[in-house]
Each structure stands twice: as C-alpha cells, then as structure tokens.
C-alpha cells in the first residue's frame, strides 16, 4: 500500500513493484480489528461490486457460520446493516468482514487483530477459516493461540524484529522471548505441551 523505498517485497516470487498498483491492491484482502461495515444490506456488505453469485455468497455465509442452511441465505442477505454495523454484534461484524475477504479470493490476507474483540466461539470460527485458506496470510496478533500454527512468527519489540522463525523453533529456544511469552501464559506449541 506504500511504495517500497529500499529492499524488496515479493509474493509468490513476484516483486510487487512490477505489479500495477490496482492489480496489487485487488490481490489483498484485509480484516481489521474494527470491522469496516457499510450501511445497506448484508449482500452489499459482502459484495459491494455485486460481482458474486448467490451460490458464492451462500457458501461464504455458511463457511463463517452466519447461516446454517443454504435455504436461509437468501433471507439473511436481505438483512439490514446499520451505520457501522451497529445492529450486529462485534463477532458478527468480524465474520461478515471475513466472509467478504473469502469472496475476494485474494492471494494475500491481512488480519490486523481481527479476533481481539470477539468471544471464544467466534474466535474458533475465524481460526478455522484461516487454517483452511490457501493464501499468504499476515496475521497481527497479541493472542498467542492465534498464531501458534503459523509457518513463521515475527516477534516485534519497539518497532523492530526481536525474533523470527517457526513457532515450534521459537518455543524451544532457551532464553527466547517467544518461549518466555508462552511460559508466562502457561502455553506451549500444540502437541508439544
């Protein structure tokens, strides 16, 4: 979103500077801590460009558990969304934003504290969806359980990288910061205690 001044950023081996900005932005979906909602109905919030089929919208709603049955989706899509989504719970707003990201089919998904203000059940739904995504994901999180099954973790301190590597490797690092965080919370890498 900001031009690279030094170094390089690549996605799937392609330097992002060689990709037209509009195409690059179309390949990125973002789910923020504070859900971005539009006044209108649920269909508009999921698909503002009206580019998706009813079947795709139904699959997305069912995937994030905003409707249980395909038959319920048509009515659900008509439900009103007030200004800022104030008539939906915080968890429902995040699930709507996640469904929107799924529908975009972006190669890069950025989740910026997307689970910080939702209940444990909704967090479980979000985590399940993220685990199934076939995309490069950048997950900014304070909850350690959110990132324990990631391929790679960057632990930041005062704006600088303090540690980086696979979570299991960082958890096993004697005297490491990530290991200390896990120990302080009584957590470990799943399957490793």
PDB file of N, CA and C in Angstrom, residues 67-168:
ATOM      1  N   UNK A  67     -25.068 -18.344   8.554  1.00  0.00           N
ATOM      2  CA  UNK A  67     -26.336 -19.026   8.303  1.00  0.00           C
ATOM      3  C   UNK A  67     -26.061 -20.523   8.299  1.00  0.00           C
ATOM      4  N   UNK A  68     -27.016 -21.265   8.821  1.00  0.00           N
ATOM      5  CA  UNK A  68     -26.813 -22.703   8.979  1.00  0.00           C
ATOM      6  C   UNK A  68     -27.133 -23.477   7.709  1.00  0.00           C
ATOM      7  N   UNK A  69     -28.176 -23.089   7.031  1.00  0.00           N
ATOM      8  CA  UNK A  69     -28.637 -23.816   5.848  1.00  0.00           C
ATOM      9  C   UNK A  69     -28.620 -22.908   4.628  1.00  0.00           C
ATOM     10  N   UNK A  70     -28.402 -23.494   3.479  1.00  0.00           N
ATOM     11  CA  UNK A  70     -28.385 -22.733   2.225  1.00  0.00           C
ATOM     12  C   UNK A  70     -29.710 -22.011   2.014  1.00  0.00           C
ATOM     13  N   UNK A  71     -30.812 -22.641   2.430  1.00  0.00           N
ATOM     14  CA  UNK A  71     -32.135 -22.028   2.251  1.00  0.00           C
ATOM     15  C   UNK A  71     -32.286 -20.734   3.048  1.00  0.00           C
ATOM     16  N   UNK A  72     -31.514 -20.586   4.141  1.00  0.00           N
ATOM     17  CA  UNK A  72     -31.599 -19.397   4.986  1.00  0.00           C
ATOM     18  C   UNK A  72     -30.853 -18.207   4.389  1.00  0.00           C
ATOM     19  N   UNK A  73     -29.952 -18.465   3.467  1.00  0.00           N
ATOM     20  CA  UNK A  73     -29.057 -17.419   2.967  1.00  0.00           C
ATOM     21  C   UNK A  73     -29.792 -16.296   2.250  1.00  0.00           C
ATOM     22  N   UNK A  74     -30.793 -16.618   1.447  1.00  0.00           N
ATOM     23  CA  UNK A  74     -31.498 -15.583   0.679  1.00  0.00           C
ATOM     24  C   UNK A  74     -32.092 -14.529   1.605  1.00  0.00           C
ATOM     25  N   UNK A  75     -32.706 -14.961   2.696  1.00  0.00           N
ATOM     26  CA  UNK A  75     -33.280 -14.011   3.658  1.00  0.00           C
ATOM     27  C   UNK A  75     -32.180 -13.279   4.417  1.00  0.00           C
ATOM     28  N   UNK A  76     -31.130 -13.998   4.776  1.00  0.00           N
ATOM     29  CA  UNK A  76     -30.017 -13.402   5.526  1.00  0.00           C
ATOM     30  C   UNK A  76     -29.385 -12.272   4.718  1.00  0.00           C
ATOM     31  N   UNK A  77     -29.225 -12.473   3.418  1.00  0.00           N
ATOM     32  CA  UNK A  77     -28.590 -11.465   2.558  1.00  0.00           C
ATOM     33  C   UNK A  77     -29.388 -10.165   2.492  1.00  0.00           C
ATOM     34  N   UNK A  78     -30.685 -10.225   2.796  1.00  0.00           N
ATOM     35  CA  UNK A  78     -31.545  -9.039   2.771  1.00  0.00           C
ATOM     36  C   UNK A  78     -31.518  -8.263   4.085  1.00  0.00           C
ATOM     37  N   UNK A  79     -30.924  -8.855   5.131  1.00  0.00           N
ATOM     38  CA  UNK A  79     -30.938  -8.205   6.447  1.00  0.00           C
ATOM     39  C   UNK A  79     -30.203  -6.872   6.412  1.00  0.00           C
ATOM     40  N   UNK A  80     -30.768  -5.905   7.107  1.00  0.00           N
ATOM     41  CA  UNK A  80     -30.215  -4.551   7.138  1.00  0.00           C
ATOM     42  C   UNK A  80     -28.917  -4.498   7.947  1.00  0.00           C
ATOM     43  N   UNK A  81     -28.036  -3.642   7.498  1.00  0.00           N
ATOM     44  CA  UNK A  81     -26.813  -3.332   8.232  1.00  0.00           C
ATOM     45  C   UNK A  81     -26.846  -1.832   8.488  1.00  0.00           C
ATOM     46  N   UNK A  82     -26.911  -1.463   9.747  1.00  0.00           N
ATOM     47  CA  UNK A  82     -26.951  -0.051  10.114  1.00  0.00           C
ATOM     48  C   UNK A  82     -25.588   0.594   9.951  1.00  0.00           C
ATOM     49  N   UNK A  83     -25.531   1.872  10.230  1.00  0.00           N
ATOM     50  CA  UNK A  83     -24.275   2.601  10.105  1.00  0.00           C
ATOM     51  C   UNK A  83     -23.194   1.961  10.973  1.00  0.00           C
ATOM     52  N   UNK A  84     -22.103   1.585  10.351  1.00  0.00           N
ATOM     53  CA  UNK A  84     -21.006   0.943  11.059  1.00  0.00           C
ATOM     54  C   UNK A  84     -21.328  -0.464  11.532  1.00  0.00           C
ATOM     55  N   UNK A  85     -22.488  -0.994  11.113  1.00  0.00           N
ATOM     56  CA  UNK A  85     -22.887  -2.337  11.529  1.00  0.00           C
ATOM     57  C   UNK A  85     -23.342  -2.409  12.960  1.00  0.00           C
ATOM     58  N   UNK A  86     -23.801  -1.252  13.489  1.00  0.00           N
ATOM     59  CA  UNK A  86     -24.145  -1.181  14.914  1.00  0.00           C
ATOM     60  C   UNK A  86     -25.287  -2.107  15.322  1.00  0.00           C
ATOM     61  N   UNK A  87     -26.035  -2.644  14.374  1.00  0.00           N
ATOM     62  CA  UNK A  87     -27.115  -3.570  14.716  1.00  0.00           C
ATOM     63  C   UNK A  87     -26.655  -5.036  14.659  1.00  0.00           C
ATOM     64  N   UNK A  88     -25.360  -5.260  14.510  1.00  0.00           N
ATOM     65  CA  UNK A  88     -24.774  -6.598  14.534  1.00  0.00           C
ATOM     66  C   UNK A  88     -23.755  -6.627  15.674  1.00  0.00           C
ATOM     67  N   UNK A  89     -23.555  -7.802  16.267  1.00  0.00           N
ATOM     68  CA  UNK A  89     -22.570  -7.910  17.343  1.00  0.00           C
ATOM     69  C   UNK A  89     -21.159  -7.759  16.782  1.00  0.00           C
ATOM     70  N   UNK A  90     -20.196  -7.511  17.656  1.00  0.00           N
ATOM     71  CA  UNK A  90     -18.791  -7.383  17.223  1.00  0.00           C
ATOM     72  C   UNK A  90     -18.329  -8.650  16.512  1.00  0.00           C
ATOM     73  N   UNK A  91     -18.713  -9.794  17.034  1.00  0.00           N
ATOM     74  CA  UNK A  91     -18.336 -11.054  16.409  1.00  0.00           C
ATOM     75  C   UNK A  91     -18.953 -11.228  15.033  1.00  0.00           C
ATOM     76  N   UNK A  92     -20.240 -10.895  14.911  1.00  0.00           N
ATOM     77  CA  UNK A  92     -20.906 -10.996  13.612  1.00  0.00           C
ATOM     78  C   UNK A  92     -20.271 -10.060  12.596  1.00  0.00           C
ATOM     79  N   UNK A  93     -19.912  -8.858  13.021  1.00  0.00           N
ATOM     80  CA  UNK A  93     -19.261  -7.908  12.101  1.00  0.00           C
ATOM     81  C   UNK A  93     -17.941  -8.479  11.595  1.00  0.00           C
ATOM     82  N   UNK A  94     -17.153  -9.107  12.479  1.00  0.00           N
ATOM     83  CA  UNK A  94     -15.883  -9.695  12.050  1.00  0.00           C
ATOM     84  C   UNK A  94     -16.127 -10.847  11.087  1.00  0.00           C
ATOM     85  N   UNK A  95     -17.151 -11.644  11.346  1.00  0.00           N
ATOM     86  CA  UNK A  95     -17.452 -12.758  10.444  1.00  0.00           C
ATOM     87  C   UNK A  95     -17.888 -12.250   9.073  1.00  0.00           C
ATOM     88  N   UNK A  96     -18.627 -11.148   9.038  1.00  0.00           N
ATOM     89  CA  UNK A  96     -19.017 -10.547   7.761  1.00  0.00           C
ATOM     90  C   UNK A  96     -17.773 -10.098   7.003  1.00  0.00           C
ATOM     91  N   UNK A  97     -16.847  -9.443   7.697  1.00  0.00           N
ATOM     92  CA  UNK A  97     -15.608  -8.991   7.046  1.00  0.00           C
ATOM     93  C   UNK A  97     -14.772 -10.171   6.560  1.00  0.00           C
ATOM     94  N   UNK A  98     -14.754 -11.242   7.326  1.00  0.00           N
ATOM     95  CA  UNK A  98     -14.029 -12.436   6.915  1.00  0.00           C
ATOM     96  C   UNK A  98     -14.684 -13.070   5.691  1.00  0.00           C
ATOM     97  N   UNK A  99     -16.009 -13.129   5.678  1.00  0.00           N
ATOM     98  CA  UNK A  99     -16.723 -13.658   4.505  1.00  0.00           C
ATOM     99  C   UNK A  99     -16.432 -12.794   3.278  1.00  0.00           C
ATOM    100  N   UNK A 100     -16.381 -11.484   3.457  1.00  0.00           N
ATOM    101  CA  UNK A 100     -16.046 -10.568   2.355  1.00  0.00           C
ATOM    102  C   UNK A 100     -14.657 -10.892   1.811  1.00  0.00           C
ATOM    103  N   UNK A 101     -13.712 -11.138   2.716  1.00  0.00           N
ATOM    104  CA  UNK A 101     -12.344 -11.476   2.302  1.00  0.00           C
ATOM    105  C   UNK A 101     -12.315 -12.808   1.548  1.00  0.00           C
ATOM    106  N   UNK A 102     -13.090 -13.783   2.017  1.00  0.00           N
ATOM    107  CA  UNK A 102     -13.168 -15.075   1.338  1.00  0.00           C
ATOM    108  C   UNK A 102     -13.677 -14.891  -0.086  1.00  0.00           C
ATOM    109  N   UNK A 103     -14.709 -14.092  -0.224  1.00  0.00           N
ATOM    110  CA  UNK A 103     -15.313 -13.867  -1.541  1.00  0.00           C
ATOM    111  C   UNK A 103     -14.346 -13.198  -2.518  1.00  0.00           C
ATOM    112  N   UNK A 104     -13.450 -12.392  -2.009  1.00  0.00           N
ATOM    113  CA  UNK A 104     -12.479 -11.716  -2.885  1.00  0.00           C
ATOM    114  C   UNK A 104     -11.465 -12.693  -3.462  1.00  0.00           C
ATOM    115  N   UNK A 105     -11.224 -13.801  -2.752  1.00  0.00           N
ATOM    116  CA  UNK A 105     -10.271 -14.786  -3.243  1.00  0.00           C
ATOM    117  C   UNK A 105      -8.864 -14.237  -3.376  1.00  0.00           C
ATOM    118  N   UNK A 106      -8.507 -13.304  -2.517  1.00  0.00           N
ATOM    119  CA  UNK A 106      -7.209 -12.631  -2.596  1.00  0.00           C
ATOM    120  C   UNK A 106      -6.062 -13.599  -2.298  1.00  0.00           C
ATOM    121  N   UNK A 107      -4.917 -13.342  -2.927  1.00  0.00           N
ATOM    122  CA  UNK A 107      -3.717 -14.152  -2.691  1.00  0.00           C
ATOM    123  C   UNK A 107      -3.064 -13.799  -1.358  1.00  0.00           C
ATOM    124  N   UNK A 108      -3.336 -12.591  -0.858  1.00  0.00           N
ATOM    125  CA  UNK A 108      -2.765 -12.150   0.412  1.00  0.00           C
ATOM    126  C   UNK A 108      -3.915 -11.710   1.311  1.00  0.00           C
ATOM    127  N   UNK A 109      -3.934 -12.261   2.520  1.00  0.00           N
ATOM    128  CA  UNK A 109      -4.943 -11.893   3.509  1.00  0.00           C
ATOM    129  C   UNK A 109      -4.226 -11.303   4.714  1.00  0.00           C
ATOM    130  N   UNK A 110      -4.582 -10.071   5.066  1.00  0.00           N
ATOM    131  CA  UNK A 110      -4.005  -9.401   6.226  1.00  0.00           C
ATOM    132  C   UNK A 110      -5.068  -9.350   7.310  1.00  0.00           C
ATOM    133  N   UNK A 111      -4.751  -9.906   8.472  1.00  0.00           N
ATOM    134  CA  UNK A 111      -5.657  -9.863   9.628  1.00  0.00           C
ATOM    135  C   UNK A 111      -4.975  -9.051  10.709  1.00  0.00           C
ATOM    136  N   UNK A 112      -5.486  -7.866  10.952  1.00  0.00           N
ATOM    137  CA  UNK A 112      -4.899  -6.974  11.945  1.00  0.00           C
ATOM    138  C   UNK A 112      -5.725  -7.037  13.220  1.00  0.00           C
ATOM    139  N   UNK A 113      -5.306  -7.876  14.161  1.00  0.00           N
ATOM    140  CA  UNK A 113      -6.008  -8.052  15.435  1.00  0.00           C
ATOM    141  C   UNK A 113      -7.486  -8.361  15.207  1.00  0.00           C
ATOM    142  N   UNK A 114      -7.761  -9.186  14.206  1.00  0.00           N
ATOM    143  CA  UNK A 114      -9.141  -9.473  13.812  1.00  0.00           C
ATOM    144  C   UNK A 114      -9.938 -10.206  14.880  1.00  0.00           C
ATOM    145  N   UNK A 115      -9.272 -10.846  15.831  1.00  0.00           N
ATOM    146  CA  UNK A 115     -10.000 -11.598  16.857  1.00  0.00           C
ATOM    147  C   UNK A 115      -9.928 -10.954  18.242  1.00  0.00           C
ATOM    148  N   UNK A 116      -9.437  -9.742  18.319  1.00  0.00           N
ATOM    149  CA  UNK A 116      -9.196  -9.137  19.635  1.00  0.00           C
ATOM    150  C   UNK A 116     -10.458  -8.802  20.421  1.00  0.00           C
ATOM    151  N   UNK A 117     -11.569  -8.537  19.748  1.00  0.00           N
ATOM    152  CA  UNK A 117     -12.761  -8.112  20.485  1.00  0.00           C
ATOM    153  C   UNK A 117     -13.949  -9.047  20.261  1.00  0.00           C
ATOM    154  N   UNK A 118     -13.649 -10.340  20.041  1.00  0.00           N
ATOM    155  CA  UNK A 118     -14.741 -11.284  19.819  1.00  0.00           C
ATOM    156  C   UNK A 118     -14.677 -12.408  20.855  1.00  0.00           C
ATOM    157  N   UNK A 119     -15.791 -13.101  21.013  1.00  0.00           N
ATOM    158  CA  UNK A 119     -15.878 -14.181  22.001  1.00  0.00           C
ATOM    159  C   UNK A 119     -15.128 -15.417  21.511  1.00  0.00           C
ATOM    160  N   UNK A 120     -14.942 -16.373  22.401  1.00  0.00           N
ATOM    161  CA  UNK A 120     -14.153 -17.573  22.110  1.00  0.00           C
ATOM    162  C   UNK A 120     -14.765 -18.411  20.986  1.00  0.00           C
ATOM    163  N   UNK A 121     -16.082 -18.510  20.938  1.00  0.00           N
ATOM    164  CA  UNK A 121     -16.731 -19.308  19.894  1.00  0.00           C
ATOM    165  C   UNK A 121     -16.486 -18.698  18.512  1.00  0.00           C
ATOM    166  N   UNK A 122     -16.659 -17.390  18.405  1.00  0.00           N
ATOM    167  CA  UNK A 122     -16.426 -16.715  17.126  1.00  0.00           C
ATOM    168  C   UNK A 122     -14.955 -16.787  16.756  1.00  0.00           C
ATOM    169  N   UNK A 123     -14.078 -16.661  17.750  1.00  0.00           N
ATOM    170  CA  UNK A 123     -12.645 -16.802  17.509  1.00  0.00           C
ATOM    171  C   UNK A 123     -12.351 -18.167  16.907  1.00  0.00           C
ATOM    172  N   UNK A 124     -12.999 -19.199  17.405  1.00  0.00           N
ATOM    173  CA  UNK A 124     -12.816 -20.543  16.864  1.00  0.00           C
ATOM    174  C   UNK A 124     -13.227 -20.634  15.405  1.00  0.00           C
ATOM    175  N   UNK A 125     -14.329 -19.972  15.048  1.00  0.00           N
ATOM    176  CA  UNK A 125     -14.771 -19.960  13.649  1.00  0.00           C
ATOM    177  C   UNK A 125     -13.731 -19.259  12.784  1.00  0.00           C
ATOM    178  N   UNK A 126     -13.277 -18.091  13.239  1.00  0.00           N
ATOM    179  CA  UNK A 126     -12.266 -17.333  12.483  1.00  0.00           C
ATOM    180  C   UNK A 126     -11.004 -18.169  12.303  1.00  0.00           C
ATOM    181  N   UNK A 127     -10.525 -18.791  13.384  1.00  0.00           N
ATOM    182  CA  UNK A 127      -9.308 -19.603  13.296  1.00  0.00           C
ATOM    183  C   UNK A 127      -9.487 -20.764  12.326  1.00  0.00           C
ATOM    184  N   UNK A 128     -10.649 -21.394  12.350  1.00  0.00           N
ATOM    185  CA  UNK A 128     -10.923 -22.498  11.422  1.00  0.00           C
ATOM    186  C   UNK A 128     -10.880 -22.052   9.972  1.00  0.00           C
ATOM    187  N   UNK A 129     -11.479 -20.910   9.683  1.00  0.00           N
ATOM    188  CA  UNK A 129     -11.472 -20.379   8.320  1.00  0.00           C
ATOM    189  C   UNK A 129     -10.049 -20.040   7.898  1.00  0.00           C
ATOM    190  N   UNK A 130      -9.294 -19.408   8.777  1.00  0.00           N
ATOM    191  CA  UNK A 130      -7.923 -19.026   8.432  1.00  0.00           C
ATOM    192  C   UNK A 130      -7.055 -20.251   8.166  1.00  0.00           C
ATOM    193  N   UNK A 131      -7.245 -21.310   8.915  1.00  0.00           N
ATOM    194  CA  UNK A 131      -6.440 -22.524   8.719  1.00  0.00           C
ATOM    195  C   UNK A 131      -6.700 -23.169   7.363  1.00  0.00           C
ATOM    196  N   UNK A 132      -7.889 -22.963   6.819  1.00  0.00           N
ATOM    197  CA  UNK A 132      -8.246 -23.575   5.540  1.00  0.00           C
ATOM    198  C   UNK A 132      -7.875 -22.718   4.336  1.00  0.00           C
ATOM    199  N   UNK A 133      -7.535 -21.466   4.552  1.00  0.00           N
ATOM    200  CA  UNK A 133      -7.254 -20.544   3.446  1.00  0.00           C
ATOM    201  C   UNK A 133      -5.992 -20.934   2.697  1.00  0.00           C
ATOM    202  N   UNK A 134      -6.055 -20.864   1.409  1.00  0.00           N
ATOM    203  CA  UNK A 134      -4.894 -21.066   0.552  1.00  0.00           C
ATOM    204  C   UNK A 134      -4.418 -19.688   0.101  1.00  0.00           C
ATOM    205  N   UNK A 135      -3.767 -19.002   1.016  1.00  0.00           N
ATOM    206  CA  UNK A 135      -3.296 -17.646   0.735  1.00  0.00           C
ATOM    207  C   UNK A 135      -2.117 -17.350   1.640  1.00  0.00           C
ATOM    208  N   UNK A 136      -1.356 -16.369   1.259  1.00  0.00           N
ATOM    209  CA  UNK A 136      -0.326 -15.851   2.152  1.00  0.00           C
ATOM    210  C   UNK A 136      -1.062 -15.000   3.172  1.00  0.00           C
ATOM    211  N   UNK A 137      -0.834 -15.274   4.442  1.00  0.00           N
ATOM    212  CA  UNK A 137      -1.532 -14.523   5.475  1.00  0.00           C
ATOM    213  C   UNK A 137      -0.539 -13.797   6.365  1.00  0.00           C
ATOM    214  N   UNK A 138      -0.819 -12.538   6.595  1.00  0.00           N
ATOM    215  CA  UNK A 138      -0.083 -11.740   7.559  1.00  0.00           C
ATOM    216  C   UNK A 138      -1.049 -11.500   8.712  1.00  0.00           C
ATOM    217  N   UNK A 139      -0.743 -12.099   9.857  1.00  0.00           N
ATOM    218  CA  UNK A 139      -1.643 -12.024  10.995  1.00  0.00           C
ATOM    219  C   UNK A 139      -0.963 -11.242  12.104  1.00  0.00           C
ATOM    220  N   UNK A 140      -1.529 -10.108  12.434  1.00  0.00           N
ATOM    221  CA  UNK A 140      -1.032  -9.277  13.527  1.00  0.00           C
ATOM    222  C   UNK A 140      -1.886  -9.647  14.732  1.00  0.00           C
ATOM    223  N   UNK A 141      -1.234 -10.137  15.790  1.00  0.00           N
ATOM    224  CA  UNK A 141      -1.998 -10.663  16.913  1.00  0.00           C
ATOM    225  C   UNK A 141      -1.265 -10.476  18.228  1.00  0.00           C
ATOM    226  N   UNK A 142      -2.032 -10.305  19.283  1.00  0.00           N
ATOM    227  CA  UNK A 142      -1.497 -10.328  20.640  1.00  0.00           C
ATOM    228  C   UNK A 142      -1.824 -11.664  21.307  1.00  0.00           C
ATOM    229  N   UNK A 143      -2.899 -12.305  20.888  1.00  0.00           N
ATOM    230  CA  UNK A 143      -3.259 -13.614  21.426  1.00  0.00           C
ATOM    231  C   UNK A 143      -2.338 -14.654  20.797  1.00  0.00           C
ATOM    232  N   UNK A 144      -1.542 -15.300  21.606  1.00  0.00           N
ATOM    233  CA  UNK A 144      -0.583 -16.274  21.090  1.00  0.00           C
ATOM    234  C   UNK A 144      -1.261 -17.435  20.373  1.00  0.00           C
ATOM    235  N   UNK A 145      -2.400 -17.879  20.887  1.00  0.00           N
ATOM    236  CA  UNK A 145      -3.078 -19.007  20.257  1.00  0.00           C
ATOM    237  C   UNK A 145      -3.479 -18.716  18.810  1.00  0.00           C
ATOM    238  N   UNK A 146      -3.577 -17.443  18.469  1.00  0.00           N
ATOM    239  CA  UNK A 146      -3.935 -17.058  17.110  1.00  0.00           C
ATOM    240  C   UNK A 146      -2.852 -17.430  16.102  1.00  0.00           C
ATOM    241  N   UNK A 147      -1.607 -17.465  16.541  1.00  0.00           N
ATOM    242  CA  UNK A 147      -0.503 -17.644  15.592  1.00  0.00           C
ATOM    243  C   UNK A 147       0.319 -18.914  15.814  1.00  0.00           C
ATOM    244  N   UNK A 148      -0.082 -19.768  16.739  1.00  0.00           N
ATOM    245  CA  UNK A 148       0.724 -20.941  17.070  1.00  0.00           C
ATOM    246  C   UNK A 148       0.884 -21.931  15.914  1.00  0.00           C
ATOM    247  N   UNK A 149      -0.071 -21.982  15.006  1.00  0.00           N
ATOM    248  CA  UNK A 149       0.074 -22.911  13.892  1.00  0.00           C
ATOM    249  C   UNK A 149       0.508 -22.211  12.598  1.00  0.00           C
ATOM    250  N   UNK A 150       1.056 -21.027  12.739  1.00  0.00           N
ATOM    251  CA  UNK A 150       1.590 -20.298  11.579  1.00  0.00           C
ATOM    252  C   UNK A 150       2.879 -20.955  11.093  1.00  0.00           C
ATOM    253  N   UNK A 151       3.241 -20.673   9.864  1.00  0.00           N
ATOM    254  CA  UNK A 151       4.519 -21.165   9.325  1.00  0.00           C
ATOM    255  C   UNK A 151       5.688 -20.409   9.931  1.00  0.00           C
ATOM    256  N   UNK A 152       5.465 -19.124  10.186  1.00  0.00           N
ATOM    257  CA  UNK A 152       6.552 -18.264  10.644  1.00  0.00           C
ATOM    258  C   UNK A 152       5.977 -17.173  11.539  1.00  0.00           C
ATOM    259  N   UNK A 153       6.737 -16.818  12.570  1.00  0.00           N
ATOM    260  CA  UNK A 153       6.339 -15.771  13.509  1.00  0.00           C
ATOM    261  C   UNK A 153       7.410 -14.700  13.528  1.00  0.00           C
ATOM    262  N   UNK A 154       7.004 -13.458  13.500  1.00  0.00           N
ATOM    263  CA  UNK A 154       7.899 -12.320  13.729  1.00  0.00           C
ATOM    264  C   UNK A 154       7.453 -11.687  15.030  1.00  0.00           C
ATOM    265  N   UNK A 155       8.314 -11.751  16.037  1.00  0.00           N
ATOM    266  CA  UNK A 155       8.006 -11.135  17.315  1.00  0.00           C
ATOM    267  C   UNK A 155       8.624  -9.740  17.290  1.00  0.00           C
ATOM    268  N   UNK A 156       7.775  -8.739  17.475  1.00  0.00           N
ATOM    269  CA  UNK A 156       8.225  -7.351  17.400  1.00  0.00           C
ATOM    270  C   UNK A 156       8.401  -6.773  18.793  1.00  0.00           C
ATOM    271  N   UNK A 157       9.394  -5.889  18.927  1.00  0.00           N
ATOM    272  CA  UNK A 157       9.619  -5.176  20.179  1.00  0.00           C
ATOM    273  C   UNK A 157      10.090  -3.768  19.814  1.00  0.00           C
ATOM    274  N   UNK A 158       9.343  -2.773  20.241  1.00  0.00           N
ATOM    275  CA  UNK A 158       9.669  -1.366  19.968  1.00  0.00           C
ATOM    276  C   UNK A 158       9.886  -1.111  18.481  1.00  0.00           C
ATOM    277  N   UNK A 159       9.041  -1.739  17.644  1.00  0.00           N
ATOM    278  CA  UNK A 159       9.083  -1.494  16.207  1.00  0.00           C
ATOM    279  C   UNK A 159      10.165  -2.243  15.453  1.00  0.00           C
ATOM    280  N   UNK A 160      10.880  -3.128  16.121  1.00  0.00           N
ATOM    281  CA  UNK A 160      11.945  -3.890  15.471  1.00  0.00           C
ATOM    282  C   UNK A 160      11.697  -5.382  15.664  1.00  0.00           C
ATOM    283  N   UNK A 161      12.202  -6.181  14.732  1.00  0.00           N
ATOM    284  CA  UNK A 161      12.073  -7.628  14.847  1.00  0.00           C
ATOM    285  C   UNK A 161      12.982  -8.122  15.969  1.00  0.00           C
ATOM    286  N   UNK A 162      12.389  -8.747  16.986  1.00  0.00           N
ATOM    287  CA  UNK A 162      13.152  -9.278  18.112  1.00  0.00           C
ATOM    288  C   UNK A 162      13.503 -10.749  17.881  1.00  0.00           C
ATOM    289  N   UNK A 163      12.587 -11.501  17.273  1.00  0.00           N
ATOM    290  CA  UNK A 163      12.799 -12.914  16.943  1.00  0.00           C
ATOM    291  C   UNK A 163      11.957 -13.251  15.736  1.00  0.00           C
ATOM    292  N   UNK A 164      12.408 -14.229  14.976  1.00  0.00           N
ATOM    293  CA  UNK A 164      11.575 -14.716  13.884  1.00  0.00           C
ATOM    294  C   UNK A 164      11.936 -16.151  13.579  1.00  0.00           C
ATOM    295  N   UNK A 165      10.914 -16.902  13.151  1.00  0.00           N
ATOM    296  CA  UNK A 165      11.093 -18.300  12.795  1.00  0.00           C
ATOM    297  C   UNK A 165       9.810 -19.068  13.000  1.00  0.00           C
ATOM    298  N   UNK A 166       9.858 -20.386  12.753  1.00  0.00           N
ATOM    299  CA  UNK A 166       8.683 -21.223  13.007  1.00  0.00           C
ATOM    300  C   UNK A 166       8.340 -21.222  14.497  1.00  0.00           C
ATOM    301  N   UNK A 167       7.059 -21.232  14.847  1.00  0.00           N
ATOM    302  CA  UNK A 167       6.664 -21.167  16.256  1.00  0.00           C
ATOM    303  C   UNK A 167       7.301 -22.262  17.117  1.00  0.00           C
ATOM    304  N   UNK A 168       7.356 -23.482  16.620  1.00  0.00           N
ATOM    305  CA  UNK A 168       7.940 -24.567  17.420  1.00  0.00           C
ATOM    306  C   UNK A 168       9.414 -24.311  17.693  1.00  0.00           C
TER     307      UNK A 168
END
